[in-house]
Amino acid sequence: MTLVDEQVQRGREGRKAAGRSSHGDWAPASDREDPVAVLERQGTTRVQQLLPLRYGRMLASPFAFYRGAAAIMAADLAGTSASGIEVQACGDAHLLNFGIFAAPDRRLVFDLNDFDETLPGPWEWDVKRLAASVEIACRDRGFSPADAEQAVLAVVRQYREGAAGFAALGNLDVWYTRLDVDALIDYFAQTGTDAQVKAVRKVQQKALRKTSLRAVERLTEKVDGRLRFRRQPPVLVPVSDLLDASDAELLQSRLHRLLESYRRSLTAEHAHLLDGYRVADMAHKVVGVGSVGTRAWVILLEGRDAGDPLVLQAKEAQASVLEAHLRRSAHRSHGKRVVLGQRLVQAASDIFLGWERVTGIDGLERDFYVRQLWDGKGSVDISTALPPGMTKYAQLCGLALARAHARSGDRVAIAAYLGHSDRFDRAIAAFARAYADQNELDHRALQDAVAEGRIEATPDV
C-alpha cells in the first residue's frame, strides 16, 4: 500500500468517527454556558476601561456579535463530530478574517489574515466557523433564505473541490501555491460581472495605498517639528497621555526592550533591516471587535529620515479560545504560537512578523506578536454586497481555507473524507442555519444584559 493509499484510507475511516451528514446535526447543549458569562470571563484579563467599547461594537448586529464570539463558538464546536484529521486551525475563520495583503515580493495576495486563535485542531471547526459567518452575513444583508443557502453551499463546495485539487498536487506545489490578486482579477473578468471586476480592482487600489506612509498620514501629526501619534481616545492614545511621566517613561523603556528582543525572532536579514530604524513614538490603538480590550500598541519608527517611516503593531497574544477544548499550545509563548501558526498556514507572511514577551508596569508578563500595521492590507466590504458578489467572495474564502489546511494537514485524507458528493456541503449548510439562529439568540442575550445593567456598553467610535 502506498502512502497515498494509506492517506485515502485514513480519510474514509474518518467517516466512521463522523459521518458526513452528521455535521448537520447541531443543537445547543442542555448545559450550555450563558454566552454573556463567556464574554465576561474573557474580559477579566483585558483592559477594563475598553470592555464597554467591545460590547458596544458587538451590539451593532448579529454579525458584529459573531466576530467577537469565537470563544462561545469554540465551546459549541467542542461537542460536534470530527473525523480525527487535524490541521493548523485558524480558530476564527469568519469572512472578515480573510483579505488582501502584500507578500514580501510586493505582489498582493488573498489569504487568511488573523491568527490570534490558531492551534492544531479539527479542520471541520474552521469550515463551520466560515460557513456560519456566510449565513449570518447574508441575513444581515437581508438576503432571502434561498440566496443565503446558495452562498453557504458555494463556500463549502469550493472548500471541498479545492481540497481535492490540492490533494492531487505535490508537496512543493502546494507550498508555493498562493492566490495572487492579479490572477483573481483575471478570474473575475472571465466569470464575473463588470461590477464585480470593478469592485475587486477598487479593493486592490485601496490596498496598494495602505502602507506605513499612509499610516503616518492618518495617525500622526507634527509636534514641535517631530511626528507624534494623534490623540483620538479611546481608539488611539499616545503613551504620554495614558500614564504619568515616570510610568510612561518606564513603559516606553520596556517597549523599547520588547523591540530589541523581538528582533531575535526575525531572520538575520530582516533583523538587520530593522536595525536601520529608530523609535520615534508609541501609542495604544484599539483594533477589531473580538480583540478590543487586549493590549495593542502601535510603534512609529523612522529610517533615514521622517519621510522613511515604518509603523509596527505589537498586539497582545492570549491563550487561544480553542485551548480550553482541545489541548494547551506546545509553545510557552502565545506570541510564538500565533507567529509560527501564521507562517505555517499563510502562503506569504510579513517580513517583520515576530514575537516577544514583556513585563508591564504592573509587573505582569504578557506575550505579544509584532507585525507591520499596514502593509498593502485590504478587505472586501461585505456590508454592501449583493447575493452574487457575496457568493463569489465566499468561494474565494473557501478556496483560501482549503489551501491553508492543505499546507498544514493531511490534504489527501481530508479530500478522501469529503468525497465527490454534496453530502458534506448540505450538512454544513444545515449547521450554518442552526448556528445562525443560535447566534441571534446570543446577540439578544447581550442586548438584554446591557438593558438590565449587568454590563456597560458604549457606542462604537
PDB file of C-alpha atoms in Angstrom, residues 129-357:
ATOM      1  CA  ARG A 129     -16.956  28.904  11.559  1.00  0.00           C
ATOM      2  CA  LEU A 130     -16.615  30.172   7.987  1.00  0.00           C
ATOM      3  CA  ALA A 131     -19.905  28.707   6.759  1.00  0.00           C
ATOM      4  CA  ALA A 132     -21.878  30.097   9.693  1.00  0.00           C
ATOM      5  CA  SER A 133     -20.348  33.526   9.085  1.00  0.00           C
ATOM      6  CA  VAL A 134     -21.620  33.411   5.491  1.00  0.00           C
ATOM      7  CA  GLU A 135     -25.150  32.570   6.643  1.00  0.00           C
ATOM      8  CA  ILE A 136     -25.080  35.324   9.282  1.00  0.00           C
ATOM      9  CA  ALA A 137     -23.668  37.901   6.853  1.00  0.00           C
ATOM     10  CA  CYS A 138     -26.380  37.051   4.319  1.00  0.00           C
ATOM     11  CA  ARG A 139     -29.065  37.523   6.954  1.00  0.00           C
ATOM     12  CA  ASP A 140     -27.542  40.856   7.955  1.00  0.00           C
ATOM     13  CA  ARG A 141     -27.818  41.938   4.318  1.00  0.00           C
ATOM     14  CA  GLY A 142     -31.472  40.897   4.212  1.00  0.00           C
ATOM     15  CA  PHE A 143     -30.928  38.172   1.607  1.00  0.00           C
ATOM     16  CA  SER A 144     -33.591  35.535   1.102  1.00  0.00           C
ATOM     17  CA  PRO A 145     -33.080  32.122   2.754  1.00  0.00           C
ATOM     18  CA  ALA A 146     -32.520  30.671  -0.724  1.00  0.00           C
ATOM     19  CA  ASP A 147     -29.767  33.174  -1.524  1.00  0.00           C
ATOM     20  CA  ALA A 148     -28.134  32.586   1.849  1.00  0.00           C
ATOM     21  CA  GLU A 149     -28.200  28.827   1.336  1.00  0.00           C
ATOM     22  CA  GLN A 150     -26.687  29.196  -2.134  1.00  0.00           C
ATOM     23  CA  ALA A 151     -23.798  31.246  -0.714  1.00  0.00           C
ATOM     24  CA  VAL A 152     -23.152  28.735   2.083  1.00  0.00           C
ATOM     25  CA  LEU A 153     -23.280  25.773  -0.291  1.00  0.00           C
ATOM     26  CA  ALA A 154     -20.897  27.611  -2.617  1.00  0.00           C
ATOM     27  CA  VAL A 155     -18.282  28.216   0.089  1.00  0.00           C
ATOM     28  CA  VAL A 156     -18.362  24.597   1.259  1.00  0.00           C
ATOM     29  CA  ARG A 157     -18.342  23.235  -2.293  1.00  0.00           C
ATOM     30  CA  GLN A 158     -15.337  25.424  -3.098  1.00  0.00           C
ATOM     31  CA  TYR A 159     -13.563  24.143   0.008  1.00  0.00           C
ATOM     32  CA  ARG A 160     -14.320  20.522  -0.968  1.00  0.00           C
ATOM     33  CA  GLU A 161     -13.254  20.968  -4.577  1.00  0.00           C
ATOM     34  CA  GLY A 162     -10.203  22.944  -3.505  1.00  0.00           C
ATOM     35  CA  ALA A 163      -9.226  20.173  -1.102  1.00  0.00           C
ATOM     36  CA  ALA A 164      -9.468  17.657  -3.940  1.00  0.00           C
ATOM     37  CA  GLY A 165      -7.330  19.841  -6.170  1.00  0.00           C
ATOM     38  CA  PHE A 166      -4.619  20.303  -3.556  1.00  0.00           C
ATOM     39  CA  ALA A 167      -4.680  16.583  -2.752  1.00  0.00           C
ATOM     40  CA  ALA A 168      -3.580  15.904  -6.332  1.00  0.00           C
ATOM     41  CA  LEU A 169      -0.576  18.244  -6.119  1.00  0.00           C
ATOM     42  CA  GLY A 170       2.928  17.536  -4.924  1.00  0.00           C
ATOM     43  CA  ASN A 171       4.186  18.906  -1.618  1.00  0.00           C
ATOM     44  CA  LEU A 172       6.202  21.767  -3.126  1.00  0.00           C
ATOM     45  CA  ASP A 173       3.377  22.727  -5.467  1.00  0.00           C
ATOM     46  CA  VAL A 174       1.010  23.061  -2.509  1.00  0.00           C
ATOM     47  CA  TRP A 175       3.577  25.010  -0.516  1.00  0.00           C
ATOM     48  CA  TYR A 176       4.174  27.561  -3.244  1.00  0.00           C
ATOM     49  CA  THR A 177       0.528  27.958  -4.258  1.00  0.00           C
ATOM     50  CA  ARG A 178      -0.952  31.325  -3.400  1.00  0.00           C
ATOM     51  CA  LEU A 179      -3.932  33.387  -4.505  1.00  0.00           C
ATOM     52  CA  ASP A 180      -2.424  36.384  -6.294  1.00  0.00           C
ATOM     53  CA  VAL A 181      -4.819  39.295  -6.629  1.00  0.00           C
ATOM     54  CA  ASP A 182      -3.858  39.865 -10.266  1.00  0.00           C
ATOM     55  CA  ALA A 183      -4.896  36.281 -11.014  1.00  0.00           C
ATOM     56  CA  LEU A 184      -8.130  36.811  -9.078  1.00  0.00           C
ATOM     57  CA  ILE A 185      -8.927  39.848 -11.193  1.00  0.00           C
ATOM     58  CA  ASP A 186      -8.419  37.744 -14.326  1.00  0.00           C
ATOM     59  CA  TYR A 187     -10.709  35.110 -12.821  1.00  0.00           C
ATOM     60  CA  PHE A 188     -13.439  37.650 -12.118  1.00  0.00           C
ATOM     61  CA  ALA A 189     -13.024  39.108 -15.593  1.00  0.00           C
ATOM     62  CA  GLN A 190     -13.801  35.677 -17.072  1.00  0.00           C
ATOM     63  CA  THR A 191     -16.517  34.519 -14.691  1.00  0.00           C
ATOM     64  CA  GLY A 192     -17.962  37.604 -13.018  1.00  0.00           C
ATOM     65  CA  THR A 193     -19.792  40.751 -13.900  1.00  0.00           C
ATOM     66  CA  ASP A 194     -18.248  44.111 -14.748  1.00  0.00           C
ATOM     67  CA  ALA A 195     -19.386  45.381 -11.345  1.00  0.00           C
ATOM     68  CA  GLN A 196     -17.555  42.547  -9.574  1.00  0.00           C
ATOM     69  CA  VAL A 197     -14.347  43.185 -11.504  1.00  0.00           C
ATOM     70  CA  LYS A 198     -14.608  46.886 -10.696  1.00  0.00           C
ATOM     71  CA  ALA A 199     -15.132  46.115  -7.003  1.00  0.00           C
ATOM     72  CA  VAL A 200     -12.055  43.886  -6.842  1.00  0.00           C
ATOM     73  CA  ARG A 201      -9.927  46.479  -8.620  1.00  0.00           C
ATOM     74  CA  LYS A 202     -11.125  49.107  -6.131  1.00  0.00           C
ATOM     75  CA  VAL A 203     -10.046  46.930  -3.206  1.00  0.00           C
ATOM     76  CA  GLN A 204      -6.706  46.306  -4.930  1.00  0.00           C
ATOM     77  CA  GLN A 205      -6.010  50.003  -5.433  1.00  0.00           C
ATOM     78  CA  LYS A 206      -7.002  50.824  -1.860  1.00  0.00           C
ATOM     79  CA  ALA A 207      -4.719  48.082  -0.531  1.00  0.00           C
ATOM     80  CA  LEU A 208      -1.773  49.373  -2.591  1.00  0.00           C
ATOM     81  CA  ARG A 209      -2.133  52.749  -0.864  1.00  0.00           C
ATOM     82  CA  LYS A 210      -2.335  51.245   2.633  1.00  0.00           C
ATOM     83  CA  THR A 211       1.326  51.444   3.662  1.00  0.00           C
ATOM     84  CA  SER A 212       3.352  52.866   6.542  1.00  0.00           C
ATOM     85  CA  LEU A 213       3.341  56.207   4.715  1.00  0.00           C
ATOM     86  CA  ARG A 214      -0.449  56.120   4.711  1.00  0.00           C
ATOM     87  CA  ALA A 215      -0.477  55.138   8.396  1.00  0.00           C
ATOM     88  CA  VAL A 216       1.704  58.139   9.202  1.00  0.00           C
ATOM     89  CA  GLU A 217      -0.634  60.402   7.228  1.00  0.00           C
ATOM     90  CA  ARG A 218      -3.717  59.089   9.027  1.00  0.00           C
ATOM     91  CA  LEU A 219      -2.419  58.514  12.550  1.00  0.00           C
ATOM     92  CA  THR A 220       0.264  61.131  13.243  1.00  0.00           C
ATOM     93  CA  GLU A 221       0.800  64.878  13.350  1.00  0.00           C
ATOM     94  CA  LYS A 222       3.795  67.138  13.746  1.00  0.00           C
ATOM     95  CA  VAL A 223       4.527  68.418  17.246  1.00  0.00           C
ATOM     96  CA  ASP A 224       7.485  70.765  17.621  1.00  0.00           C
ATOM     97  CA  GLY A 225       8.707  69.613  14.231  1.00  0.00           C
ATOM     98  CA  ARG A 226       8.564  65.875  15.050  1.00  0.00           C
ATOM     99  CA  LEU A 227       5.998  63.239  14.120  1.00  0.00           C
ATOM    100  CA  ARG A 228       3.806  62.108  17.000  1.00  0.00           C
ATOM    101  CA  PHE A 229       0.700  59.910  17.180  1.00  0.00           C
ATOM    102  CA  ARG A 230      -2.561  61.846  17.281  1.00  0.00           C
ATOM    103  CA  ARG A 231      -4.819  61.912  20.309  1.00  0.00           C
ATOM    104  CA  GLN A 232      -8.037  60.093  19.320  1.00  0.00           C
ATOM    105  CA  PRO A 233      -9.246  58.496  22.560  1.00  0.00           C
ATOM    106  CA  PRO A 234     -10.164  55.771  23.203  1.00  0.00           C
ATOM    107  CA  VAL A 235      -9.138  54.353  19.798  1.00  0.00           C
ATOM    108  CA  LEU A 236      -5.670  55.923  19.625  1.00  0.00           C
ATOM    109  CA  VAL A 237      -3.936  57.215  22.759  1.00  0.00           C
ATOM    110  CA  PRO A 238      -0.239  58.193  22.908  1.00  0.00           C
ATOM    111  CA  VAL A 239       1.758  56.673  25.751  1.00  0.00           C
ATOM    112  CA  SER A 240       2.310  60.131  27.216  1.00  0.00           C
ATOM    113  CA  ASP A 241      -1.470  60.513  27.679  1.00  0.00           C
ATOM    114  CA  LEU A 242      -2.027  57.146  29.343  1.00  0.00           C
ATOM    115  CA  LEU A 243       0.344  57.407  32.260  1.00  0.00           C
ATOM    116  CA  ASP A 244       2.143  59.942  34.398  1.00  0.00           C
ATOM    117  CA  ALA A 245       5.620  60.943  33.267  1.00  0.00           C
ATOM    118  CA  SER A 246       7.547  58.343  35.280  1.00  0.00           C
ATOM    119  CA  ASP A 247       5.262  55.418  34.362  1.00  0.00           C
ATOM    120  CA  ALA A 248       5.192  56.484  30.717  1.00  0.00           C
ATOM    121  CA  GLU A 249       8.970  56.559  30.643  1.00  0.00           C
ATOM    122  CA  LEU A 250       9.092  53.110  32.275  1.00  0.00           C
ATOM    123  CA  LEU A 251       6.583  51.686  29.774  1.00  0.00           C
ATOM    124  CA  GLN A 252       8.431  53.185  26.830  1.00  0.00           C
ATOM    125  CA  SER A 253      11.701  51.700  28.024  1.00  0.00           C
ATOM    126  CA  ARG A 254      10.057  48.278  28.295  1.00  0.00           C
ATOM    127  CA  LEU A 255       8.525  48.589  24.852  1.00  0.00           C
ATOM    128  CA  HIS A 256      11.984  49.511  23.575  1.00  0.00           C
ATOM    129  CA  ARG A 257      13.305  46.320  25.150  1.00  0.00           C
ATOM    130  CA  LEU A 258      10.438  44.419  23.529  1.00  0.00           C
ATOM    131  CA  LEU A 259      11.658  45.617  20.138  1.00  0.00           C
ATOM    132  CA  GLU A 260      15.272  44.798  20.956  1.00  0.00           C
ATOM    133  CA  SER A 261      14.456  41.231  21.939  1.00  0.00           C
ATOM    134  CA  TYR A 262      11.714  40.792  19.323  1.00  0.00           C
ATOM    135  CA  ARG A 263      14.362  41.172  16.620  1.00  0.00           C
ATOM    136  CA  ARG A 264      15.702  37.750  17.683  1.00  0.00           C
ATOM    137  CA  SER A 265      12.512  36.154  16.343  1.00  0.00           C
ATOM    138  CA  LEU A 266      13.222  37.574  12.882  1.00  0.00           C
ATOM    139  CA  THR A 267      15.527  36.127  10.254  1.00  0.00           C
ATOM    140  CA  ALA A 268      19.018  37.615  10.288  1.00  0.00           C
ATOM    141  CA  GLU A 269      18.447  39.752   7.194  1.00  0.00           C
ATOM    142  CA  HIS A 270      15.168  41.171   8.463  1.00  0.00           C
ATOM    143  CA  ALA A 271      16.697  41.881  11.874  1.00  0.00           C
ATOM    144  CA  HIS A 272      19.440  43.783  10.047  1.00  0.00           C
ATOM    145  CA  LEU A 273      16.785  45.770   8.195  1.00  0.00           C
ATOM    146  CA  LEU A 274      15.035  46.594  11.480  1.00  0.00           C
ATOM    147  CA  ASP A 275      18.323  47.874  12.918  1.00  0.00           C
ATOM    148  CA  GLY A 276      18.187  50.718  10.413  1.00  0.00           C
ATOM    149  CA  TYR A 277      15.206  52.277  12.193  1.00  0.00           C
ATOM    150  CA  ARG A 278      14.855  54.172  15.463  1.00  0.00           C
ATOM    151  CA  VAL A 279      11.749  54.530  17.614  1.00  0.00           C
ATOM    152  CA  ALA A 280      10.017  57.907  17.307  1.00  0.00           C
ATOM    153  CA  ASP A 281       6.739  57.427  19.215  1.00  0.00           C
ATOM    154  CA  MET A 282       4.313  54.852  20.617  1.00  0.00           C
ATOM    155  CA  ALA A 283       0.566  54.738  21.281  1.00  0.00           C
ATOM    156  CA  HIS A 284      -2.177  52.350  22.344  1.00  0.00           C
ATOM    157  CA  LYS A 285      -4.569  51.518  19.497  1.00  0.00           C
ATOM    158  CA  VAL A 286      -7.898  49.705  19.699  1.00  0.00           C
ATOM    159  CA  VAL A 287      -8.306  47.122  16.937  1.00  0.00           C
ATOM    160  CA  GLY A 288     -11.096  44.899  15.633  1.00  0.00           C
ATOM    161  CA  VAL A 289     -14.109  43.642  17.546  1.00  0.00           C
ATOM    162  CA  GLY A 290     -13.121  40.444  19.333  1.00  0.00           C
ATOM    163  CA  SER A 291      -9.694  41.909  20.112  1.00  0.00           C
ATOM    164  CA  VAL A 292     -10.975  45.044  21.843  1.00  0.00           C
ATOM    165  CA  GLY A 293      -9.579  45.136  25.360  1.00  0.00           C
ATOM    166  CA  THR A 294      -6.385  43.295  24.564  1.00  0.00           C
ATOM    167  CA  ARG A 295      -3.262  45.424  24.695  1.00  0.00           C
ATOM    168  CA  ALA A 296      -2.250  46.621  21.255  1.00  0.00           C
ATOM    169  CA  TRP A 297       0.488  49.181  20.645  1.00  0.00           C
ATOM    170  CA  VAL A 298       1.496  50.996  17.504  1.00  0.00           C
ATOM    171  CA  ILE A 299       5.149  51.967  17.222  1.00  0.00           C
ATOM    172  CA  LEU A 300       6.392  54.649  14.862  1.00  0.00           C
ATOM    173  CA  LEU A 301       9.931  54.138  13.615  1.00  0.00           C
ATOM    174  CA  GLU A 302      11.979  56.331  11.316  1.00  0.00           C
ATOM    175  CA  GLY A 303      14.621  55.132   8.854  1.00  0.00           C
ATOM    176  CA  ARG A 304      16.899  57.550   7.036  1.00  0.00           C
ATOM    177  CA  ASP A 305      14.546  60.417   7.996  1.00  0.00           C
ATOM    178  CA  ALA A 306      10.910  61.205   8.859  1.00  0.00           C
ATOM    179  CA  GLY A 307       9.968  60.511   5.253  1.00  0.00           C
ATOM    180  CA  ASP A 308      11.095  56.900   5.631  1.00  0.00           C
ATOM    181  CA  PRO A 309       8.658  55.553   8.258  1.00  0.00           C
ATOM    182  CA  LEU A 310       7.827  52.077   9.476  1.00  0.00           C
ATOM    183  CA  VAL A 311       4.752  51.586  11.658  1.00  0.00           C
ATOM    184  CA  LEU A 312       4.646  48.342  13.619  1.00  0.00           C
ATOM    185  CA  GLN A 313       1.847  46.898  15.706  1.00  0.00           C
ATOM    186  CA  ALA A 314       2.621  44.937  18.868  1.00  0.00           C
ATOM    187  CA  LYS A 315      -0.546  43.040  19.767  1.00  0.00           C
ATOM    188  CA  GLU A 316      -1.118  41.041  22.915  1.00  0.00           C
ATOM    189  CA  ALA A 317      -1.480  37.304  22.381  1.00  0.00           C
ATOM    190  CA  GLN A 318      -3.534  35.488  24.989  1.00  0.00           C
ATOM    191  CA  ALA A 319      -4.400  31.791  25.139  1.00  0.00           C
ATOM    192  CA  SER A 320      -6.319  30.546  22.109  1.00  0.00           C
ATOM    193  CA  VAL A 321     -10.035  30.084  22.712  1.00  0.00           C
ATOM    194  CA  LEU A 322      -9.542  26.555  21.340  1.00  0.00           C
ATOM    195  CA  GLU A 323      -7.177  25.522  24.132  1.00  0.00           C
ATOM    196  CA  ALA A 324      -9.934  25.018  26.693  1.00  0.00           C
ATOM    197  CA  HIS A 325     -11.491  22.384  24.437  1.00  0.00           C
ATOM    198  CA  LEU A 326      -8.513  20.766  22.702  1.00  0.00           C
ATOM    199  CA  ARG A 327      -5.138  20.997  24.409  1.00  0.00           C
ATOM    200  CA  ARG A 328      -2.683  23.615  25.537  1.00  0.00           C
ATOM    201  CA  SER A 329      -0.344  25.091  22.990  1.00  0.00           C
ATOM    202  CA  ALA A 330       3.033  23.403  22.613  1.00  0.00           C
ATOM    203  CA  HIS A 331       4.589  26.873  22.773  1.00  0.00           C
ATOM    204  CA  ARG A 332       5.174  28.612  26.087  1.00  0.00           C
ATOM    205  CA  SER A 333       4.781  31.970  24.370  1.00  0.00           C
ATOM    206  CA  HIS A 334       1.385  32.700  22.835  1.00  0.00           C
ATOM    207  CA  GLY A 335       3.062  35.259  20.603  1.00  0.00           C
ATOM    208  CA  LYS A 336       5.231  32.472  19.231  1.00  0.00           C
ATOM    209  CA  ARG A 337       2.125  30.281  18.855  1.00  0.00           C
ATOM    210  CA  VAL A 338       0.459  32.938  16.708  1.00  0.00           C
ATOM    211  CA  VAL A 339       3.515  33.659  14.568  1.00  0.00           C
ATOM    212  CA  LEU A 340       4.519  30.053  13.890  1.00  0.00           C
ATOM    213  CA  GLY A 341       0.905  29.142  13.148  1.00  0.00           C
ATOM    214  CA  GLN A 342       0.627  32.054  10.730  1.00  0.00           C
ATOM    215  CA  ARG A 343       3.888  31.206   8.995  1.00  0.00           C
ATOM    216  CA  LEU A 344       2.729  27.618   8.575  1.00  0.00           C
ATOM    217  CA  VAL A 345      -0.678  28.484   7.139  1.00  0.00           C
ATOM    218  CA  GLN A 346      -0.072  31.622   5.056  1.00  0.00           C
ATOM    219  CA  ALA A 347       1.488  31.343   1.626  1.00  0.00           C
ATOM    220  CA  ALA A 348       3.421  34.561   2.320  1.00  0.00           C
ATOM    221  CA  SER A 349       3.870  36.405   5.602  1.00  0.00           C
ATOM    222  CA  ASP A 350       5.016  39.843   6.715  1.00  0.00           C
ATOM    223  CA  ILE A 351       8.827  40.086   6.847  1.00  0.00           C
ATOM    224  CA  PHE A 352       8.532  41.814  10.244  1.00  0.00           C
ATOM    225  CA  LEU A 353       6.290  39.149  11.789  1.00  0.00           C
ATOM    226  CA  GLY A 354       7.778  38.114  15.139  1.00  0.00           C
ATOM    227  CA  TRP A 355       7.067  37.716  18.840  1.00  0.00           C
ATOM    228  CA  GLU A 356       8.201  38.655  22.321  1.00  0.00           C
ATOM    229  CA  ARG A 357       7.247  38.545  25.996  1.00  0.00           C
TER     230      ARG A 357
END
